[in-house]
Amino acid sequence: MKKETLKNDIIVIGGGPAGVEAAIAAAPYADSVVIISEGPVGDWGKLMPSRVWLTALDQMEIMEQSPLLRTTSKAGAFDLDLIATHTDRVASSWKNYVTQELNQKRIQISIGRASFTSPNQVQITSNTGRRELAANAIIIASGAIPNFPSGFEPDGERVFSPSTIDQMKTLPKSIIVVGDGPIGFEFVEIFSRLGVHITWIVLAGGPRSGFGTEADEFLIRPDHLLRALNAVMMRYR
């Protein structure tokens, strides 16, 4: 373990959307900013697939409006292998862009797992060993990790998470979506537009979009949501 303790103005823990934005926002007001990430910065695995799928669907629907490019089956034209390859390409390009952006702003990037050793000091554990960093301020932006009940872990065959959905090889005839929020809404929309029958399981009082009560009230109106989506909703406590 390295014994050196380096002093920085600000340490940001987390290389996802919140961590990157926090580091960029802090950079003009600090002499030294370090962002600590377990993986490559900008690796927004749970967000990227749904964005690519929605964009692909939008493009397909534009093509359907042309008599020269019209396809006979939207689901049949939705090439999951091609979509997965494109998702990887977009994700790689985005990670490179984020890294360049941080480098240009002189934000240091440290790859590893952070743990506190004191209120203003963290230890970084990586494949190359351990070292410690100290700072005047530490911003925690580590994000959230989904919790999967035993027996429901993503397997790439029947159970998927937002970050593993690109492992799906064929579109199912029916699917269960558990949970609401922005990601739940997105995947219900995606599979509905692809003609998949959906059972949507949400908490009592849901679904909730995460964008405030006005948005929720608009989205959950029966004449707007369930009639537009090929979905059956189930609520639980």
Coordinates of N, CA and C in Angstrom, one line a residue:
M1 N 0.8 -1.2 0.0 CA 0.0 0.0 0.0 C 0.9 1.2 0.0
K2 N 0.5 2.2 -0.9 CA 1.2 3.5 -0.9 C 1.0 4.3 0.4
K3 N 2.0 4.8 1.0 CA 1.8 5.6 2.2 C 1.6 7.0 2.0
E4 N 1.8 7.5 0.8 CA 1.6 8.9 0.5 C 0.2 9.3 0.6
T5 N 0.0 10.5 1.2 CA -1.4 11.1 1.3 C -1.3 12.4 0.6
L6 N -2.1 12.5 -0.5 CA -2.1 13.7 -1.4 C -3.2 14.6 -1.0
K7 N -3.0 15.9 -1.0 CA -4.0 16.9 -0.6 C -4.6 17.5 -1.8
N8 N -5.9 17.4 -1.9 CA -6.7 18.0 -3.0 C -7.8 18.9 -2.5
D9 N -8.2 19.8 -3.3 CA -9.3 20.7 -2.8 C -10.6 19.9 -2.7
I10 N -10.9 19.1 -3.8 CA -12.2 18.4 -3.8 C -12.0 17.0 -4.4
I11 N -12.6 16.0 -3.7 CA -12.7 14.6 -4.2 C -14.1 14.3 -4.6
V12 N -14.4 13.8 -5.7 CA -15.7 13.3 -6.1 C -15.7 11.8 -6.2
I13 N -16.5 11.2 -5.5 CA -16.6 9.7 -5.5 C -17.8 9.3 -6.4
G14 N -17.5 8.7 -7.5 CA -18.5 8.3 -8.5 C -18.2 8.8 -9.9
G15 N -18.2 7.9 -10.9 CA -17.9 8.3 -12.2 C -19.1 8.3 -13.1
G16 N -20.3 8.3 -12.6 CA -21.5 8.3 -13.4 C -22.0 9.7 -13.7
P17 N -23.2 9.9 -14.1 CA -23.7 11.2 -14.5 C -23.6 12.3 -13.4
A18 N -24.0 11.9 -12.2 CA -23.9 12.9 -11.1 C -22.4 13.2 -10.7
G19 N -21.6 12.2 -10.7 CA -20.2 12.4 -10.3 C -19.5 13.3 -11.4
V20 N -19.7 13.0 -12.6 CA -19.0 13.8 -13.7 C -19.5 15.2 -13.7
E21 N -20.8 15.4 -13.5 CA -21.3 16.8 -13.5 C -20.8 17.6 -12.3
A22 N -20.7 16.9 -11.1 CA -20.2 17.5 -9.9 C -18.7 17.9 -10.1
A23 N -17.9 17.1 -10.7 CA -16.5 17.4 -10.9 C -16.4 18.6 -11.8
I24 N -17.1 18.6 -12.9 CA -17.1 19.7 -13.9 C -17.5 21.0 -13.3
A25 N -18.6 20.9 -12.5 CA -19.1 22.1 -11.8 C -18.1 22.7 -10.8
A26 N -17.4 21.8 -10.1 CA -16.4 22.2 -9.1 C -15.1 22.7 -9.7
A27 N -14.7 22.3 -10.8 CA -13.4 22.6 -11.4 C -13.1 24.0 -11.5
P28 N -14.0 24.9 -11.9 CA -13.6 26.4 -12.0 C -13.3 27.0 -10.6
Y29 N -13.7 26.4 -9.5 CA -13.6 27.0 -8.2 C -12.6 26.3 -7.3
A30 N -11.8 25.3 -7.9 CA -10.9 24.6 -7.1 C -9.6 24.4 -7.9
D31 N -8.5 24.4 -7.2 CA -7.2 24.2 -7.8 C -7.0 22.7 -8.2
S32 N -7.6 21.8 -7.4 CA -7.4 20.4 -7.7 C -8.6 19.6 -7.4
V33 N -9.1 18.9 -8.5 CA -10.3 18.1 -8.3 C -10.0 16.7 -8.8
V34 N -10.3 15.7 -8.0 CA -10.1 14.3 -8.4 C -11.4 13.6 -8.4
I35 N -11.7 12.8 -9.4 CA -12.9 12.0 -9.5 C -12.5 10.5 -9.4
I36 N -13.1 9.8 -8.5 CA -12.8 8.4 -8.2 C -13.9 7.5 -8.8
S37 N -13.6 6.6 -9.6 CA -14.6 5.7 -10.2 C -14.2 4.3 -10.2
E38 N -15.1 3.4 -9.9 CA -14.7 1.9 -10.0 C -14.4 1.5 -11.4
G39 N -15.1 2.0 -12.4 CA -14.9 1.7 -13.8 C -14.6 3.0 -14.6
P40 N -14.6 2.8 -15.9 CA -14.4 4.0 -16.7 C -15.4 5.1 -16.5
V41 N -14.9 6.3 -16.4 CA -15.9 7.4 -16.2 C -16.8 7.5 -17.4
G42 N -18.1 7.9 -17.2 CA -19.0 7.9 -18.3 C -19.6 6.6 -18.6
D43 N -19.3 5.6 -17.8 CA -19.9 4.2 -18.1 C -21.3 4.1 -17.5
W44 N -22.2 4.7 -18.3 CA -23.6 4.8 -17.8 C -24.4 3.6 -18.3
G45 N -24.0 2.4 -17.9 CA -24.6 1.2 -18.4 C -26.1 1.1 -18.3
K46 N -26.7 1.6 -17.2 CA -28.2 1.4 -17.1 C -29.0 2.4 -17.8
L47 N -28.3 3.5 -18.3 CA -29.0 4.5 -19.0 C -28.9 4.4 -20.5
M48 N -27.8 3.9 -21.0 CA -27.5 3.9 -22.4 C -28.4 3.0 -23.3
P49 N -28.6 1.7 -22.9 CA -29.4 0.9 -23.8 C -30.8 1.4 -24.1
S50 N -31.5 2.0 -23.1 CA -32.9 2.5 -23.4 C -32.8 3.6 -24.4
R51 N -31.8 4.5 -24.3 CA -31.7 5.6 -25.2 C -31.5 5.1 -26.6
V52 N -30.6 4.1 -26.8 CA -30.4 3.6 -28.1 C -31.6 2.9 -28.7
W53 N -32.3 2.1 -27.9 CA -33.5 1.5 -28.3 C -34.6 2.5 -28.8
L54 N -34.8 3.5 -28.0 CA -35.8 4.5 -28.3 C -35.5 5.2 -29.6
T55 N -34.2 5.6 -29.7 CA -33.8 6.2 -31.0 C -34.0 5.3 -32.2
A56 N -33.7 4.1 -32.0 CA -33.9 3.1 -33.1 C -35.3 3.0 -33.5
L57 N -36.2 3.0 -32.5 CA -37.6 2.9 -32.8 C -38.1 4.1 -33.5
D58 N -37.6 5.3 -33.0 CA -38.0 6.6 -33.7 C -37.7 6.5 -35.2
Q59 N -36.4 6.1 -35.5 CA -36.0 6.0 -36.8 C -36.8 5.0 -37.7
M60 N -37.1 3.9 -37.1 CA -37.9 2.9 -37.8 C -39.3 3.4 -38.1
E61 N -39.9 4.2 -37.2 CA -41.2 4.7 -37.4 C -41.2 5.8 -38.5
I62 N -40.1 6.5 -38.6 CA -40.0 7.5 -39.7 C -39.9 6.8 -41.0
M63 N -39.2 5.6 -41.0 CA -39.1 4.8 -42.3 C -40.4 4.3 -42.7
E64 N -41.2 3.9 -41.7 CA -42.5 3.3 -42.0 C -43.5 4.2 -42.7
Q65 N -43.2 5.5 -42.5 CA -44.1 6.5 -43.1 C -43.8 6.7 -44.6
S66 N -42.6 6.1 -45.0 CA -42.3 6.2 -46.5 C -42.7 4.9 -47.2
P67 N -43.5 5.0 -48.2 CA -43.9 3.8 -49.0 C -42.7 3.0 -49.6
L68 N -41.6 3.7 -49.8 CA -40.4 3.0 -50.4 C -39.6 2.3 -49.3
L69 N -39.7 2.7 -48.0 CA -38.9 2.1 -47.0 C -39.7 1.3 -46.0
R70 N -41.0 1.2 -46.2 CA -41.9 0.6 -45.2 C -41.5 -0.9 -45.0
T71 N -41.5 -1.3 -43.7 CA -41.3 -2.7 -43.3 C -42.6 -3.3 -43.0
T72 N -42.7 -4.6 -43.1 CA -43.9 -5.3 -42.9 C -44.1 -5.6 -41.4
S73 N -43.0 -5.6 -40.6 CA -43.1 -5.9 -39.2 C -42.1 -5.1 -38.4
K74 N -42.5 -4.3 -37.5 CA -41.6 -3.5 -36.7 C -40.7 -4.4 -35.9
A75 N -41.3 -5.4 -35.2 CA -40.6 -6.3 -34.4 C -39.6 -7.1 -35.2
G76 N -40.0 -7.5 -36.4 CA -39.1 -8.3 -37.2 C -37.9 -7.5 -37.7
A77 N -38.1 -6.2 -37.9 CA -37.1 -5.3 -38.4 C -36.1 -4.8 -37.3
F78 N -36.5 -5.1 -36.0 CA -35.7 -4.6 -34.9 C -34.6 -5.6 -34.6
D79 N -33.5 -5.4 -35.1 CA -32.4 -6.4 -35.0 C -31.6 -6.2 -33.7
L80 N -31.9 -7.1 -32.7 CA -31.3 -6.9 -31.4 C -29.8 -7.0 -31.4
D81 N -29.2 -7.9 -32.2 CA -27.8 -8.0 -32.2 C -27.2 -6.7 -32.8
L82 N -27.8 -6.1 -33.8 CA -27.3 -4.9 -34.4 C -27.5 -3.7 -33.3
I83 N -28.6 -3.7 -32.6 CA -28.8 -2.7 -31.6 C -27.8 -2.8 -30.5
A84 N -27.5 -4.0 -30.1 CA -26.5 -4.2 -29.0 C -25.1 -3.8 -29.4
T85 N -24.7 -4.1 -30.7 CA -23.4 -3.6 -31.2 C -23.4 -2.1 -31.2
H86 N -24.5 -1.5 -31.7 CA -24.5 0.0 -31.7 C -24.4 0.6 -30.3
T87 N -25.1 -0.1 -29.4 CA -25.1 0.4 -28.0 C -23.6 0.4 -27.5
D88 N -22.9 -0.6 -27.7 CA -21.5 -0.7 -27.3 C -20.7 0.4 -28.0
R89 N -20.9 0.7 -29.2 CA -20.2 1.7 -30.0 C -20.5 3.1 -29.4
V90 N -21.8 3.3 -29.1 CA -22.2 4.6 -28.6 C -21.6 4.8 -27.2
A91 N -21.6 3.8 -26.4 CA -21.1 3.8 -25.0 C -19.6 4.1 -25.0
S92 N -18.9 3.4 -25.9 CA -17.4 3.6 -26.0 C -17.1 5.0 -26.4
S93 N -17.8 5.5 -27.4 CA -17.6 6.9 -27.9 C -17.9 7.9 -26.8
W94 N -19.0 7.7 -26.0 CA -19.3 8.6 -24.9 C -18.3 8.6 -23.8
K95 N -17.8 7.4 -23.4 CA -16.8 7.3 -22.4 C -15.5 8.1 -22.8
N96 N -15.1 8.0 -24.1 CA -14.0 8.7 -24.6 C -14.2 10.2 -24.5
Y97 N -15.4 10.6 -24.9 CA -15.7 12.0 -24.8 C -15.7 12.6 -23.4
V98 N -16.2 11.8 -22.4 CA -16.2 12.3 -21.1 C -14.8 12.4 -20.5
T99 N -14.0 11.4 -20.8 CA -12.6 11.4 -20.4 C -11.9 12.6 -20.9
Q100 N -12.0 12.9 -22.2 CA -11.4 14.1 -22.8 C -11.9 15.3 -22.1
E101 N -13.2 15.4 -21.9 CA -13.7 16.6 -21.2 C -13.1 16.8 -19.9
L102 N -13.0 15.8 -19.1 CA -12.4 15.9 -17.7 C -10.9 16.2 -17.8
N103 N -10.2 15.7 -18.8 CA -8.8 16.0 -18.9 C -8.6 17.4 -19.3
Q104 N -9.4 17.9 -20.2 CA -9.3 19.3 -20.6 C -9.5 20.3 -19.5
K105 N -10.4 19.9 -18.5 CA -10.6 20.7 -17.3 C -9.7 20.4 -16.2
R106 N -8.6 19.6 -16.5 CA -7.6 19.3 -15.5 C -8.2 18.6 -14.3
I107 N -9.2 17.8 -14.5 CA -9.7 17.0 -13.4 C -9.0 15.6 -13.5
Q108 N -8.4 15.2 -12.4 CA -7.7 14.0 -12.3 C -8.7 12.8 -12.2
I109 N -8.4 11.7 -12.8 CA -9.2 10.5 -12.8 C -8.5 9.4 -12.1
S110 N -9.1 8.8 -11.0 CA -8.5 7.7 -10.3 C -9.5 6.5 -10.3
I111 N -9.0 5.4 -10.9 CA -9.8 4.2 -11.0 C -9.6 3.3 -9.8
G112 N -10.7 3.0 -9.1 CA -10.6 2.2 -8.0 C -11.9 2.3 -7.1
R113 N -11.9 1.6 -6.0 CA -13.0 1.7 -5.0 C -12.6 2.5 -3.9
A114 N -13.4 3.5 -3.5 CA -13.1 4.4 -2.5 C -13.8 4.0 -1.1
S115 N -13.0 4.2 0.0 CA -13.6 4.0 1.3 C -13.0 5.1 2.2
F116 N -13.8 5.5 3.2 CA -13.3 6.6 4.1 C -12.4 6.0 5.1
T117 N -11.3 6.7 5.4 CA -10.4 6.4 6.5 C -10.5 7.5 7.6
S118 N -11.0 8.6 7.2 CA -11.3 9.7 8.1 C -12.3 10.7 7.4
P119 N -12.8 11.7 8.1 CA -13.8 12.6 7.5 C -13.3 13.3 6.3
N120 N -12.0 13.5 6.1 CA -11.5 14.2 4.9 C -10.4 13.3 4.2
Q121 N -10.5 12.0 4.3 CA -9.5 11.2 3.7 C -10.1 9.9 3.2
V122 N -9.8 9.5 2.0 CA -10.3 8.2 1.5 C -9.1 7.3 1.0
Q123 N -9.4 6.0 1.1 CA -8.5 5.0 0.6 C -9.0 4.5 -0.8
I124 N -8.2 4.4 -1.8 CA -8.5 3.9 -3.1 C -7.9 2.6 -3.3
T125 N -8.8 1.6 -3.5 CA -8.3 0.2 -3.7 C -8.5 -0.1 -5.2
S126 N -7.4 -0.6 -5.9 CA -7.5 -0.9 -7.3 C -6.6 -2.2 -7.5
N127 N -6.6 -2.6 -8.8 CA -5.8 -3.8 -9.1 C -4.3 -3.6 -8.8
T128 N -3.8 -2.3 -8.8 CA -2.4 -2.0 -8.6 C -2.1 -1.8 -7.1
G129 N -3.1 -1.9 -6.2 CA -2.8 -1.7 -4.8 C -3.7 -0.7 -4.1
R130 N -3.2 -0.1 -3.1 CA -4.0 0.9 -2.3 C -3.2 2.2 -2.2
R131 N -4.0 3.3 -2.1 CA -3.3 4.6 -1.8 C -4.4 5.5 -1.2
E132 N -3.9 6.6 -0.5 CA -4.8 7.4 0.2 C -4.8 8.8 -0.4
L133 N -6.0 9.5 -0.4 CA -6.1 10.8 -0.9 C -6.9 11.6 0.2
A134 N -6.4 12.9 0.4 CA -7.1 13.7 1.3 C -7.6 15.0 0.6
A135 N -8.7 15.6 1.1 CA -9.3 16.7 0.4 C -10.0 17.6 1.4
N136 N -10.2 18.9 1.1 CA -10.9 19.8 1.9 C -12.4 19.5 1.9
A137 N -12.9 19.0 0.7 CA -14.3 18.6 0.6 C -14.4 17.3 -0.2
I138 N -15.3 16.5 0.2 CA -15.6 15.2 -0.6 C -17.0 15.2 -0.9
I139 N -17.3 15.0 -2.2 CA -18.7 14.8 -2.8 C -18.9 13.4 -3.1
I140 N -20.0 12.8 -2.5 CA -20.4 11.5 -2.7 C -21.5 11.4 -3.8
A141 N -21.1 10.9 -4.9 CA -22.1 10.8 -6.1 C -22.0 9.4 -6.7
S142 N -22.1 8.4 -5.8 CA -21.8 7.0 -6.2 C -23.0 6.3 -6.9
G143 N -24.1 7.0 -6.9 CA -25.3 6.4 -7.5 C -25.9 5.3 -6.8
A144 N -26.8 4.5 -7.4 CA -27.5 3.4 -6.8 C -27.2 2.1 -7.6
I145 N -27.3 1.0 -6.8 CA -27.1 -0.3 -7.4 C -28.4 -1.1 -7.2
P146 N -29.0 -1.7 -8.2 CA -30.3 -2.4 -8.0 C -30.1 -3.6 -7.1
N147 N -31.1 -3.9 -6.4 CA -31.1 -5.1 -5.5 C -32.0 -6.2 -6.1
F148 N -31.5 -7.3 -6.4 CA -32.2 -8.4 -7.0 C -32.5 -9.5 -6.0
P149 N -33.8 -9.8 -5.8 CA -34.1 -11.0 -4.9 C -33.4 -12.2 -5.4
S150 N -33.2 -13.1 -4.4 CA -32.6 -14.4 -4.8 C -33.5 -15.2 -5.8
G151 N -32.8 -15.6 -6.9 CA -33.6 -16.3 -8.0 C -34.0 -15.4 -9.1
F152 N -33.8 -14.1 -8.9 CA -34.2 -13.1 -9.9 C -33.0 -12.3 -10.4
E153 N -31.8 -12.8 -10.3 CA -30.7 -12.1 -10.8 C -30.7 -12.2 -12.3
P154 N -30.2 -11.1 -13.0 CA -30.2 -11.1 -14.4 C -29.3 -12.2 -14.9
D155 N -29.9 -13.0 -15.9 CA -29.2 -14.1 -16.5 C -28.9 -14.0 -18.0
G156 N -29.4 -12.9 -18.6 CA -29.3 -12.7 -20.0 C -30.2 -13.6 -20.8
E157 N -31.1 -14.4 -20.2 CA -32.0 -15.2 -20.9 C -33.5 -14.9 -20.6
R158 N -33.8 -14.9 -19.3 CA -35.2 -14.6 -19.0 C -35.3 -13.4 -18.1
V159 N -34.3 -13.1 -17.3 CA -34.3 -12.0 -16.4 C -33.3 -11.0 -16.8
F160 N -33.7 -9.7 -17.0 CA -32.8 -8.7 -17.5 C -32.9 -7.4 -16.6
S161 N -31.8 -6.7 -16.5 CA -31.8 -5.4 -15.8 C -31.6 -4.3 -16.9
P162 N -31.7 -3.0 -16.6 CA -31.5 -2.0 -17.6 C -30.1 -2.1 -18.2
S163 N -29.1 -2.5 -17.4 CA -27.8 -2.6 -18.0 C -27.5 -3.9 -18.7
T164 N -28.4 -4.9 -18.7 CA -28.1 -6.1 -19.4 C -29.2 -6.4 -20.4
I165 N -30.1 -5.4 -20.7 CA -31.2 -5.7 -21.6 C -30.6 -5.9 -23.0
D166 N -29.4 -5.4 -23.3 CA -28.8 -5.6 -24.7 C -28.4 -7.0 -24.9
Q167 N -28.5 -7.9 -23.8 CA -28.1 -9.3 -24.0 C -29.3 -10.1 -24.5
M168 N -30.5 -9.5 -24.6 CA -31.7 -10.1 -25.1 C -31.5 -10.5 -26.6
K169 N -31.7 -11.7 -27.0 CA -31.4 -12.2 -28.3 C -32.7 -12.2 -29.2
T170 N -33.8 -12.4 -28.6 CA -35.1 -12.4 -29.4 C -36.2 -11.7 -28.6
L171 N -37.1 -11.0 -29.3 CA -38.1 -10.3 -28.6 C -39.2 -11.3 -28.0
P172 N -39.5 -11.2 -26.8 CA -40.5 -12.1 -26.2 C -41.9 -11.7 -26.6
K173 N -42.9 -12.6 -26.5 CA -44.3 -12.3 -26.8 C -44.9 -11.5 -25.6
S174 N -44.4 -11.8 -24.4 CA -44.9 -11.1 -23.3 C -43.7 -10.8 -22.3
I175 N -43.9 -9.8 -21.5 CA -42.8 -9.5 -20.5 C -43.4 -8.9 -19.3
I176 N -42.7 -9.1 -18.1 CA -43.1 -8.4 -16.9 C -42.0 -7.3 -16.6
V177 N -42.5 -6.1 -16.4 CA -41.6 -5.0 -16.0 C -41.9 -4.7 -14.5
V178 N -40.9 -4.8 -13.7 CA -41.0 -4.6 -12.3 C -40.4 -3.2 -11.9
G179 N -41.3 -2.3 -11.4 CA -40.8 -1.0 -11.0 C -41.1 0.1 -12.0
D180 N -41.2 1.3 -11.5 CA -41.6 2.5 -12.3 C -40.4 3.4 -12.4
G181 N -40.6 4.7 -12.2 CA -39.5 5.7 -12.4 C -39.2 5.8 -13.9
P182 N -38.3 6.7 -14.2 CA -38.0 7.0 -15.6 C -37.6 5.7 -16.4
I183 N -36.8 4.8 -15.8 CA -36.4 3.6 -16.6 C -37.6 2.7 -16.8
G184 N -38.4 2.5 -15.8 CA -39.6 1.7 -15.9 C -40.5 2.2 -17.0
F185 N -40.8 3.5 -17.0 CA -41.6 4.1 -18.1 C -41.0 3.8 -19.5
E186 N -39.7 4.0 -19.6 CA -39.0 3.9 -20.9 C -39.2 2.5 -21.4
F187 N -38.9 1.5 -20.6 CA -39.0 0.1 -21.1 C -40.4 -0.4 -21.4
V188 N -41.4 0.1 -20.6 CA -42.8 -0.2 -20.9 C -43.1 0.4 -22.3
E189 N -42.7 1.6 -22.5 CA -42.9 2.3 -23.8 C -42.2 1.5 -25.0
I190 N -40.9 1.1 -24.7 CA -40.2 0.4 -25.8 C -40.9 -0.9 -26.2
F191 N -41.2 -1.7 -25.2 CA -41.8 -3.0 -25.5 C -43.2 -2.9 -26.1
S192 N -43.9 -1.9 -25.6 CA -45.2 -1.6 -26.1 C -45.2 -1.3 -27.6
R193 N -44.2 -0.4 -28.0 CA -44.1 0.0 -29.4 C -43.7 -1.2 -30.2
L194 N -43.0 -2.2 -29.6 CA -42.6 -3.4 -30.4 C -43.7 -4.5 -30.4
G195 N -44.8 -4.2 -29.8 CA -45.9 -5.1 -29.9 C -45.9 -6.2 -28.8
V196 N -45.0 -6.1 -27.8 CA -44.9 -7.1 -26.7 C -46.0 -6.8 -25.7
H197 N -46.7 -7.9 -25.2 CA -47.7 -7.7 -24.2 C -46.9 -7.6 -22.8
I198 N -47.3 -6.6 -22.1 CA -46.6 -6.2 -20.8 C -47.5 -6.3 -19.6
T199 N -46.9 -6.9 -18.6 CA -47.5 -6.8 -17.2 C -46.6 -5.9 -16.4
W200 N -47.1 -4.8 -15.9 CA -46.3 -3.8 -15.3 C -46.6 -3.8 -13.8
I201 N -45.6 -4.2 -13.0 CA -45.8 -4.3 -11.5 C -45.2 -3.1 -10.8
V202 N -46.0 -2.3 -10.1 CA -45.5 -1.1 -9.5 C -46.1 -1.0 -8.0
L203 N -45.5 -0.2 -7.2 CA -46.0 0.0 -5.9 C -47.4 0.6 -5.9
A204 N -48.1 0.4 -4.8 CA -49.5 1.0 -4.6 C -49.3 2.5 -4.7
G205 N -50.2 3.1 -5.5 CA -50.1 4.6 -5.7 C -49.3 4.9 -6.9
G206 N -48.7 3.9 -7.5 CA -47.9 4.2 -8.7 C -48.7 4.0 -10.0
P207 N -48.0 4.1 -11.1 CA -46.6 4.4 -11.3 C -46.2 5.8 -11.0
R208 N -45.0 6.0 -10.7 CA -44.4 7.4 -10.5 C -43.2 7.6 -11.4
S209 N -43.2 8.7 -12.1 CA -42.2 9.0 -13.1 C -40.9 9.5 -12.5
G210 N -41.0 10.1 -11.3 CA -39.8 10.7 -10.7 C -39.7 12.2 -11.1
F211 N -40.7 12.7 -11.9 CA -40.6 14.1 -12.4 C -41.7 15.0 -11.8
G212 N -42.3 14.6 -10.7 CA -43.3 15.4 -10.0 C -44.7 14.9 -10.2
T213 N -45.6 15.4 -9.4 CA -47.0 15.0 -9.4 C -47.7 15.3 -10.6
E214 N -47.5 16.5 -11.2 CA -48.2 16.8 -12.5 C -47.9 15.9 -13.6
A215 N -46.6 15.5 -13.7 CA -46.2 14.5 -14.7 C -46.8 13.2 -14.5
D216 N -46.9 12.8 -13.2 CA -47.5 11.5 -12.8 C -48.9 11.5 -13.1
E217 N -49.6 12.5 -12.8 CA -51.1 12.6 -13.0 C -51.4 12.5 -14.5
F218 N -50.6 13.1 -15.3 CA -50.8 13.1 -16.8 C -50.5 11.7 -17.3
L219 N -49.4 11.1 -16.8 CA -49.0 9.8 -17.4 C -49.9 8.6 -17.0
I220 N -50.5 8.7 -15.8 CA -51.2 7.5 -15.3 C -52.7 7.7 -15.6
R221 N -53.1 8.7 -16.3 CA -54.5 8.8 -16.8 C -54.9 7.5 -17.6
P222 N -55.9 6.8 -17.2 CA -56.2 5.6 -18.0 C -56.4 5.8 -19.5
D223 N -57.0 6.9 -19.9 CA -57.2 7.1 -21.3 C -55.9 7.5 -22.0
H224 N -54.8 7.8 -21.2 CA -53.5 8.1 -21.9 C -52.6 7.0 -21.8
L225 N -52.4 6.4 -20.7 CA -51.4 5.4 -20.5 C -51.8 4.0 -20.9
L226 N -52.7 3.3 -20.2 CA -53.0 1.9 -20.5 C -53.6 1.7 -21.9
R227 N -54.4 2.7 -22.3 CA -55.0 2.6 -23.7 C -53.9 2.7 -24.7
A228 N -52.9 3.5 -24.5 CA -51.8 3.7 -25.4 C -50.8 2.6 -25.4
L229 N -50.6 2.0 -24.2 CA -49.6 0.9 -24.1 C -50.3 -0.4 -24.0
N230 N -49.6 -1.4 -24.6 CA -50.1 -2.8 -24.6 C -49.7 -3.4 -23.2
A231 N -50.3 -2.8 -22.1 CA -49.9 -3.2 -20.8 C -51.1 -3.5 -19.9
V232 N -50.8 -4.4 -18.9 CA -51.7 -4.6 -17.8 C -50.9 -4.2 -16.5
M233 N -51.5 -3.4 -15.7 CA -50.8 -2.9 -14.5 C -51.3 -3.6 -13.3
M234 N -50.3 -4.0 -12.4 CA -50.6 -4.6 -11.2 C -49.8 -3.8 -10.1
R235 N -50.6 -3.4 -9.0 CA -50.0 -2.7 -7.9 C -49.9 -3.5 -6.7
Y236 N -48.8 -3.3 -5.9 CA -48.6 -4.1 -4.7 C -48.2 -3.2 -3.6
R237 N -48.3 -3.6 -2.3 CA -47.9 -2.8 -1.2 C -46.6 -3.4 -0.6

